Short mmCIF file of C-alpha atoms in Angstrom, two decimals:
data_model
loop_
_atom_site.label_atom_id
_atom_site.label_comp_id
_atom_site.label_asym_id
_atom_site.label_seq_id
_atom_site.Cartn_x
_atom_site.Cartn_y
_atom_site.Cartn_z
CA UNK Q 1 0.00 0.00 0.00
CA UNK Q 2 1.13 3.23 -0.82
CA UNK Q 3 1.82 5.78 2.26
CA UNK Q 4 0.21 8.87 1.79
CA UNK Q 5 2.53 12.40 2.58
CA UNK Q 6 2.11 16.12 2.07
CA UNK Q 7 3.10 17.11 -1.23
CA UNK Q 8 6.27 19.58 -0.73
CA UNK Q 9 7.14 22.25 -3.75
CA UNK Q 10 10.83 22.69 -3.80
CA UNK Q 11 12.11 25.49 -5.69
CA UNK Q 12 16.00 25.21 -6.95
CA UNK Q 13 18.74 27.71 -6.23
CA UNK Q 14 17.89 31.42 -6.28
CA UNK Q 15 14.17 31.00 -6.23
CA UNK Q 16 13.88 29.22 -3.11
CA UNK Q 17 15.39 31.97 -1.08
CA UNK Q 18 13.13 34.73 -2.98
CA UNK Q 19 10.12 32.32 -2.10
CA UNK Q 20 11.00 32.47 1.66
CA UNK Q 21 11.73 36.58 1.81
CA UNK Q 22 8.30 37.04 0.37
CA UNK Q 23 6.17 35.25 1.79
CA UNK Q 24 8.02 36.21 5.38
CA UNK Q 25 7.18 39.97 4.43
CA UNK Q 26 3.83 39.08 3.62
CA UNK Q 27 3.24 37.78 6.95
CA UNK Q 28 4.63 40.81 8.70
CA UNK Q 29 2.14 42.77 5.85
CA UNK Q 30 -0.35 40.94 7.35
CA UNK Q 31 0.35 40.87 11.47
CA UNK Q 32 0.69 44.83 11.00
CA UNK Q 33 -1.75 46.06 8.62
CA UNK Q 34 -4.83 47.90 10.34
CA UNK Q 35 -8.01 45.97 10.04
CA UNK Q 36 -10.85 47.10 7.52
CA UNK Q 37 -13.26 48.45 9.64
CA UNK Q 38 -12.68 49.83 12.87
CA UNK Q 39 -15.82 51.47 15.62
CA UNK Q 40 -15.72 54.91 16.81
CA UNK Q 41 -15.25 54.45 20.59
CA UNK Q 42 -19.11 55.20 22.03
CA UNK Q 43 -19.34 57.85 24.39
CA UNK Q 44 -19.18 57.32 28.26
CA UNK Q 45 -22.44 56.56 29.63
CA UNK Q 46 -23.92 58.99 31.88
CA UNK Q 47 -25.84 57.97 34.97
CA UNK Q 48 -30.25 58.17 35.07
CA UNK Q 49 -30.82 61.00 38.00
CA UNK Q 50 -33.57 59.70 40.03
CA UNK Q 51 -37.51 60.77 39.24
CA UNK Q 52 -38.35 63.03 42.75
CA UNK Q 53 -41.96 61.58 43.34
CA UNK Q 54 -43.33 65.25 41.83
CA UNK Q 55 -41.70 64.31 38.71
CA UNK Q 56 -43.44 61.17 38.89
CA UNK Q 57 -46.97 62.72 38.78
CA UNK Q 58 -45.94 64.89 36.13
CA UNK Q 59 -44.47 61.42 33.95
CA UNK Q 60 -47.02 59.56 34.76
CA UNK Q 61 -49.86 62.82 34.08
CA UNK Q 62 -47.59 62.92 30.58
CA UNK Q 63 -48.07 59.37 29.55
CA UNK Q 64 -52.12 59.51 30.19
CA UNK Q 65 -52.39 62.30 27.16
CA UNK Q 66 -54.17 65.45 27.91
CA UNK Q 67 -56.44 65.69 30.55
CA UNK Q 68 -60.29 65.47 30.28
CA UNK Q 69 -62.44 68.82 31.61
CA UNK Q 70 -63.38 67.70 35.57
CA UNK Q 71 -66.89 69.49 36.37
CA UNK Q 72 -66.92 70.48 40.08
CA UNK Q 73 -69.42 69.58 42.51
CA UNK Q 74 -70.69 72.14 44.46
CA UNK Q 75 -69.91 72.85 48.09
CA UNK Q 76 -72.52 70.28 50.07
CA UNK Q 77 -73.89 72.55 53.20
CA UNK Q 78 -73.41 70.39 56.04
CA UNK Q 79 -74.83 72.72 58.51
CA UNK Q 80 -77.65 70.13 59.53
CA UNK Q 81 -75.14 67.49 60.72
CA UNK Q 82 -73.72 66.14 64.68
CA UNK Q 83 -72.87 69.15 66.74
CA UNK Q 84 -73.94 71.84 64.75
CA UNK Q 85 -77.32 74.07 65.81
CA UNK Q 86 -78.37 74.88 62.87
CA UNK Q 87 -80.60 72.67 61.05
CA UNK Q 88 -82.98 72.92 57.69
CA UNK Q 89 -86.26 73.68 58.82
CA UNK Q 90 -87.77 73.12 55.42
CA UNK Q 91 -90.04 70.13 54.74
CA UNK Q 92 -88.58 66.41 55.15
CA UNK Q 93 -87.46 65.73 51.74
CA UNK Q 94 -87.81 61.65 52.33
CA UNK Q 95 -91.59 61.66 53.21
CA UNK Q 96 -92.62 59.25 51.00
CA UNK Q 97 -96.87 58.03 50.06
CA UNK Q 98 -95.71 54.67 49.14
CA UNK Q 99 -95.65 51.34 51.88
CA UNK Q 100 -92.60 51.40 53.59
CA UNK Q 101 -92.53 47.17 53.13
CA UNK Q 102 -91.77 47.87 49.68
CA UNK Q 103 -88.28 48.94 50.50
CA UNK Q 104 -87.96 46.80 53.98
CA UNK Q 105 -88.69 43.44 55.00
CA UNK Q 106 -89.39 43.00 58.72
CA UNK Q 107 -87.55 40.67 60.69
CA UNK Q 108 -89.03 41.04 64.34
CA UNK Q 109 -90.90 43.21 67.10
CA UNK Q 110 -89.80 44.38 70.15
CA UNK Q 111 -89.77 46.78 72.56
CA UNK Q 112 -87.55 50.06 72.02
CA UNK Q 113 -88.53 52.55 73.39
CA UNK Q 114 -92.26 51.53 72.69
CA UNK Q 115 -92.89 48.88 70.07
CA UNK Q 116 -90.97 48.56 67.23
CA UNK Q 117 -90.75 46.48 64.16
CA UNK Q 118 -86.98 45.60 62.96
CA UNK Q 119 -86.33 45.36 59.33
CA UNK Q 120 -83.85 45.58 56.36
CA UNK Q 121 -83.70 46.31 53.31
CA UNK Q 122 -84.52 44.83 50.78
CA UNK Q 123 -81.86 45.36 48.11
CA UNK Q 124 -78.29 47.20 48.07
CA UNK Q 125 -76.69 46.64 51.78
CA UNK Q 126 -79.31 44.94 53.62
CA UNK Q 127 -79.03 47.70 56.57
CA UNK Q 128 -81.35 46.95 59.74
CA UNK Q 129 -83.48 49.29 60.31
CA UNK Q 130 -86.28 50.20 63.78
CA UNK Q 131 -89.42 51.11 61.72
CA UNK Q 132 -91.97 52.58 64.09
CA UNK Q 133 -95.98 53.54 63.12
CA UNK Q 134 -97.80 56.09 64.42
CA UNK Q 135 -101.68 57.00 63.66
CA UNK Q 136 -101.68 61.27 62.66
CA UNK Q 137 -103.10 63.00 59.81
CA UNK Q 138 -100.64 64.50 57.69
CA UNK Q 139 -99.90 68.16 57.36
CA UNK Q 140 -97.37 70.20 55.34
CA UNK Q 141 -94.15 70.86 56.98
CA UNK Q 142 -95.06 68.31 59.70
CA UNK Q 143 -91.93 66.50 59.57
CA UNK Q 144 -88.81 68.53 59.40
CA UNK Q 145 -84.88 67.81 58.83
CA UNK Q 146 -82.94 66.80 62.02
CA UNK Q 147 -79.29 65.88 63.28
CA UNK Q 148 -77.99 65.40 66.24
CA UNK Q 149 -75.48 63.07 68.38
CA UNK Q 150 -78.10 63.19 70.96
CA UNK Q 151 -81.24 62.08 68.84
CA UNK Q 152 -81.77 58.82 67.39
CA UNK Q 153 -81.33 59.33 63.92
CA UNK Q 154 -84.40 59.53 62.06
CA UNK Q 155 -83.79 58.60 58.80
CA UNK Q 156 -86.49 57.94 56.64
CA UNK Q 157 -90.42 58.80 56.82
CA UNK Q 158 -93.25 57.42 55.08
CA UNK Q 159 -97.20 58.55 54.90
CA UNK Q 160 -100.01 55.63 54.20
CA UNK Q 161 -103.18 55.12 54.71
CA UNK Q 162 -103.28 57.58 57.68
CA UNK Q 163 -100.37 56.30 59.25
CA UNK Q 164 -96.68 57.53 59.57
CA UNK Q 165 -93.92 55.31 59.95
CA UNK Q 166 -90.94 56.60 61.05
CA UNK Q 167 -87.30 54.94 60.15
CA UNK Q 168 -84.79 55.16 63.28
CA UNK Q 169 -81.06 53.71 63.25
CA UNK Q 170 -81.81 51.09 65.94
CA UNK Q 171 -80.34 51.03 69.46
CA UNK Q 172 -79.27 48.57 71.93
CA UNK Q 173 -80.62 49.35 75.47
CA UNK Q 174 -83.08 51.59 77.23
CA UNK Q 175 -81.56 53.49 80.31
CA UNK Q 176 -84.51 52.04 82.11
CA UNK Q 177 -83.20 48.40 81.01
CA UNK Q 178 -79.53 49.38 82.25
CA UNK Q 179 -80.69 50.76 86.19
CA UNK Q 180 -82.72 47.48 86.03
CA UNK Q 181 -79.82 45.32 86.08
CA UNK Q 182 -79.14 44.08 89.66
CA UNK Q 183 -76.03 45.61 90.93
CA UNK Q 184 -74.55 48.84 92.10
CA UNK Q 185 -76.28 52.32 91.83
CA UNK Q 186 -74.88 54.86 89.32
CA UNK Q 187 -72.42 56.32 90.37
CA UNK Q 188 -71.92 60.32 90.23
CA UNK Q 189 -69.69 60.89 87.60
CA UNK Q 190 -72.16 58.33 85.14
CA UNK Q 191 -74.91 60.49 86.36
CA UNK Q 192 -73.40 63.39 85.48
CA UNK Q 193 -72.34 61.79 81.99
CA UNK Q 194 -75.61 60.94 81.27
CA UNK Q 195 -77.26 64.32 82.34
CA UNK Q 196 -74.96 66.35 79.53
CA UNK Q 197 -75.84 64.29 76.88
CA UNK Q 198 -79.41 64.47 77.59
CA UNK Q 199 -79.38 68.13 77.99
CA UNK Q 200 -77.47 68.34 74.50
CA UNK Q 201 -80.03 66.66 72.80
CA UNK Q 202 -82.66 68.92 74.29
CA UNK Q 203 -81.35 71.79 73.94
CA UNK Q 204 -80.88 71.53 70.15
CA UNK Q 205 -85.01 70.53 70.45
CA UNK Q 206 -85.54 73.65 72.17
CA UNK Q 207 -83.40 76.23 70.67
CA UNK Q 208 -82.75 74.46 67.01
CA UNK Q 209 -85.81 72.69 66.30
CA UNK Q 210 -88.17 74.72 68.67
CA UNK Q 211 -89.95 71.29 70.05
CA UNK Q 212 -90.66 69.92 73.45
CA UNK Q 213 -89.89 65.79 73.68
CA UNK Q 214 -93.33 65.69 75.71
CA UNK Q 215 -91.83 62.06 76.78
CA UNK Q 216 -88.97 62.14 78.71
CA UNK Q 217 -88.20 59.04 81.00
CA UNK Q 218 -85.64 56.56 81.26
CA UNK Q 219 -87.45 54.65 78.57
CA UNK Q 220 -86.85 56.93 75.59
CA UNK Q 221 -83.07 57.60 76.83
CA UNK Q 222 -81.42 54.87 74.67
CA UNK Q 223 -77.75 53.39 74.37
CA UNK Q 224 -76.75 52.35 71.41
CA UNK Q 225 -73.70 49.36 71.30
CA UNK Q 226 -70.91 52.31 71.37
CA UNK Q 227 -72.59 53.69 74.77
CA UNK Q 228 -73.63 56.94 72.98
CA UNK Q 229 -76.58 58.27 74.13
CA UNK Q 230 -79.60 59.18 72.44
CA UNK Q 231 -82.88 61.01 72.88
CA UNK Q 232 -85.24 58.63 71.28
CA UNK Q 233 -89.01 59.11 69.32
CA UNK Q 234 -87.81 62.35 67.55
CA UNK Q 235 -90.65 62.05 65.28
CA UNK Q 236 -93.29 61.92 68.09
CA UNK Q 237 -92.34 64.70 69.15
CA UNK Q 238 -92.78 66.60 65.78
CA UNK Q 239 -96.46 64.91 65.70
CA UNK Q 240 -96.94 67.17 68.70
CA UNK Q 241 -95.57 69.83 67.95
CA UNK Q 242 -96.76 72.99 70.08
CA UNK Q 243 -98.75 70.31 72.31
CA UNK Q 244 -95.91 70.26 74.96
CA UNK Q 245 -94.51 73.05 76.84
CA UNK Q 246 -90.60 73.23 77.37
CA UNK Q 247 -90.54 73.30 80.79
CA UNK Q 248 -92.47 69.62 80.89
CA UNK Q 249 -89.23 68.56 80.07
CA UNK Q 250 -86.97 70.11 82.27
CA UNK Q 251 -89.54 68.37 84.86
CA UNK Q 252 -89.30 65.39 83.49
CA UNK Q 253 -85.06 65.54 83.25
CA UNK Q 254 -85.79 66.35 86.69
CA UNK Q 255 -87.38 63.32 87.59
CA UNK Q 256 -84.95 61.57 85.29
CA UNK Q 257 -82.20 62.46 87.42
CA UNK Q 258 -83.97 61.78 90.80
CA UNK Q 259 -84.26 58.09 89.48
CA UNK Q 260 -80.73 57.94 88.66
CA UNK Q 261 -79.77 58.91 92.05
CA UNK Q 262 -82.42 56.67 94.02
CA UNK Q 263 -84.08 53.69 91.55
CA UNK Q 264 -88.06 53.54 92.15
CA UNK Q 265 -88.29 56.60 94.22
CA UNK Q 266 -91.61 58.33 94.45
CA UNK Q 267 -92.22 61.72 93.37
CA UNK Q 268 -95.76 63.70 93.66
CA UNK Q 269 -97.26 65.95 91.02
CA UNK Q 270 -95.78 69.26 91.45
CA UNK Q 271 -93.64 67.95 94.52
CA UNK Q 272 -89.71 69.12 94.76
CA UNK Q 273 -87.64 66.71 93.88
CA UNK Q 274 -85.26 66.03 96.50
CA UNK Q 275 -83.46 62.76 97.46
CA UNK Q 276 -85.09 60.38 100.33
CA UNK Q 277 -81.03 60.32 101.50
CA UNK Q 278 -79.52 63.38 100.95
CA UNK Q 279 -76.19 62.49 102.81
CA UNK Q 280 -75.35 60.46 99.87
CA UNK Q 281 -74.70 63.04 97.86
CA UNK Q 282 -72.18 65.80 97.46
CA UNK Q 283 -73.64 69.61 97.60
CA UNK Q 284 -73.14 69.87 93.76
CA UNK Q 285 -75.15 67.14 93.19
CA UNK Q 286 -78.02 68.19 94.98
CA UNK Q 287 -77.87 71.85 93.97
CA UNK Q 288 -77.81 70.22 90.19
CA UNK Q 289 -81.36 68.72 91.03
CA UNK Q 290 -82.54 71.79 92.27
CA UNK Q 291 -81.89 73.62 89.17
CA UNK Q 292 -83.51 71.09 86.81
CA UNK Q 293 -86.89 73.26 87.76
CA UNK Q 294 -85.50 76.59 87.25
CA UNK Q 295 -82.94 76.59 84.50
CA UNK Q 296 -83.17 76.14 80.87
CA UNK Q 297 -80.81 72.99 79.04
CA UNK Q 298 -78.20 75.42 77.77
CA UNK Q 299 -77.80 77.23 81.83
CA UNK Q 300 -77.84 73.55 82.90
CA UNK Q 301 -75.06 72.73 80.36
CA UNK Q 302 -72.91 75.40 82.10
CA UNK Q 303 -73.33 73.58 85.97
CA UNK Q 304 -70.16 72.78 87.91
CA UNK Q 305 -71.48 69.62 88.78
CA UNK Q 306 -71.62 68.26 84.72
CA UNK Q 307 -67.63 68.83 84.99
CA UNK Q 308 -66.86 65.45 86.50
CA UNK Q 309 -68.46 63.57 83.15
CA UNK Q 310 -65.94 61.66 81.75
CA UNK Q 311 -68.29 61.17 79.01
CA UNK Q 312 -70.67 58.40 77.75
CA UNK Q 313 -68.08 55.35 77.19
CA UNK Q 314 -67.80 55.23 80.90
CA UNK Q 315 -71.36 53.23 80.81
CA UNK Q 316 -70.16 50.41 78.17
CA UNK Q 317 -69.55 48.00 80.64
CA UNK Q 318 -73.14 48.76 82.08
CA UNK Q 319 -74.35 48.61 78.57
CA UNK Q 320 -72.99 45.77 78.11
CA UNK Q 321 -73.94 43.80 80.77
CA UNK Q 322 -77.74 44.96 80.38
CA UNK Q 323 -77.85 44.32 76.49
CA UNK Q 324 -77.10 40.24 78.12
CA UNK Q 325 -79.25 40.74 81.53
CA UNK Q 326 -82.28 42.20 80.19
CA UNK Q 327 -85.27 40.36 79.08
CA UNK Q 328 -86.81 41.71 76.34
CA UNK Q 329 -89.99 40.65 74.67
CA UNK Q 330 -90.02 40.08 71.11
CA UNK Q 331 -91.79 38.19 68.89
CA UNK Q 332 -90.82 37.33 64.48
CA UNK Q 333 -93.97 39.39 62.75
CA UNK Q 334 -94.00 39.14 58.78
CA UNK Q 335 -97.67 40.26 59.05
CA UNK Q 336 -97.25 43.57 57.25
CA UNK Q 337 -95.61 41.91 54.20
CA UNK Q 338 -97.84 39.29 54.13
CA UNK Q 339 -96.31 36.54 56.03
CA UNK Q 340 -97.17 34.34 58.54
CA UNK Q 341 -96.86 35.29 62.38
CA UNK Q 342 -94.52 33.34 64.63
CA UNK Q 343 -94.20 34.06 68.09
CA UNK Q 344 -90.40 33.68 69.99
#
């Protein structure tokens, strides 16, 4: 077999050496010689200052395109709302002539204050609702607009068939329910809690709404689960309108406060009101009592003796306690809407 082997040219004499002085220069041609294309060095690279967050808006305003026209609402008077006198004296806008179990379902009865149906709505949030009825004929400007921290919100009204029902946010707990829960008397500085936020409420009656409550007991002071206290039956009190003197219920916050001091004490018609044991209570006190049937709400607000209220979330444990003590009556009534009656 024949061995295979590079082929070799092999130049004689002269020619060889002018073969290897070439093709050496070539090579150094080559090494040397500057390429064909060479890049233009880039530029140094500066570094991104960081976007301040106002910058940010403005970028991000920038990439949303021009802005649309925004119309304005107008300034919403508020001056009706908590803790401010004034009020709208104009008629209740939400008086409505349709059934008010188109727009609630009720639930169940009790007592609140005086019988009450519990309801909610029936569409959008399914709020509950205290709808109470009341037998009046209707008259223009009846009903009027009312807020207050003090007053149980009234927050609808409707007019049918010779009946009103009034919508009220609903509470937890009657004062009468909470001094009926066995255990220690209230002490002074609850009394005196409860007494300013009573006199709040009816002094916005008095001077904002010009009405008289014409009901004032321990039953229509209510609690509700955050211990605020409320005057309740607002709406009542508008039925009667003019019906009530003023004074009736300084009397009556009067007796109120008597009741506080000494549970089931008895007080004759046009009697002072004075405690069985007066040694159980400091001067101010007593002097406090004595005013309630010669000073307006807003002279009582100014008393030395409301000074020690640490305000109402001092009674939440009492609240407490009676919302779990006290028996209340109630009974499931679908009898307006139709449905059958069930008792508890």
């Amino acid at each position: 077999m024949e061995s295979t082997s590079r082929r070799r040219t092999v130049f004689p004499g002269n020619e060889a050496r002018e073969y290897l002085s070439f093709t050496s220069q070539s090579r150094k041609r080559r090494a040397v010689s500057p390429p064909l294309f060479v890049p233009e060095p880039s530029p140094p690279i500066s570094p991104v200052p960081p976007i301040v967050p106002s910058k940010r808006r403005e970028i991000h305003r920038q990439s949303l395109g021009p802005l649309l026209p925004v119309k304005l609402e107008a300034k919403v008077d508020r001056s009706h709302l908590v803790d401010n006198i004034e009020h709208d004296a104009s008629n209740f806008d939400a008086v409505s002539q349709d059934s008010p179990w188109k727009t609630f379902r009720p639930v169940l009865t009790e007592d609140q204050a005086g019988p009450v149906t519990l309801a909610h709505q029936i569409e959008s949030n399914f709020k509950i609702v205290a709808i109470r009825k009341r037998n009046a004929a209707y008259r223009k400007g009846l009903i009027t607009r009312c807020s207050h921290k003090n007053l149980v919100a009234l927050q609808e009204v409707f007019f049918r068939d010779d009946n009103f029902y009034f919508v009220y946010e609903p509470m937890a707990v009657s004062l009468a329910a909470l001094q009926c829960v066995p255990g220690d008397k209230l002490l002074a500085y609850e009394i005196a809690a409860v007494s300013k936020e009573v006199l709040q409420g009816l002094k916005y009656l008095h001077d904002a709404l010009k009405l008289a409550h014409g009901a004032l007991d321990s039953t229509n002071v209510m609690f509700d689960n955050e211990a605020t206290i409320k005057l309740a039956n607002i709406g009542d009190s508008m039925l009667k309108k003019g019906q009530c003197p003023e004074q009736d219920d300084l009397r009556g916050f009067g007796i109120l406060v008597l009741h506080m001091m000494e549970p089931g004490a008895t007080i004759a018609d046009g009697s002072k009101l004075a405690p069985q044991h007066p040694e159980d209570w400091k001067q101010d006190m007593l002097k406090f009592l004595d005013r309630t049937q010669t000073s307006s709400a807003t002279e009582l607000l100014q008393d030395e003796f409301l000074k020690i209220s640490p305000g109402p979330m001092c009674l939440k444990p009492r609240v407490l306690v009676a919302e779990r003590a006290w028996f209340r009556d109630w009974e499931i009534c679908y009898t307006e809407a139709g449905f059958q009656t069930r008792s508890s």
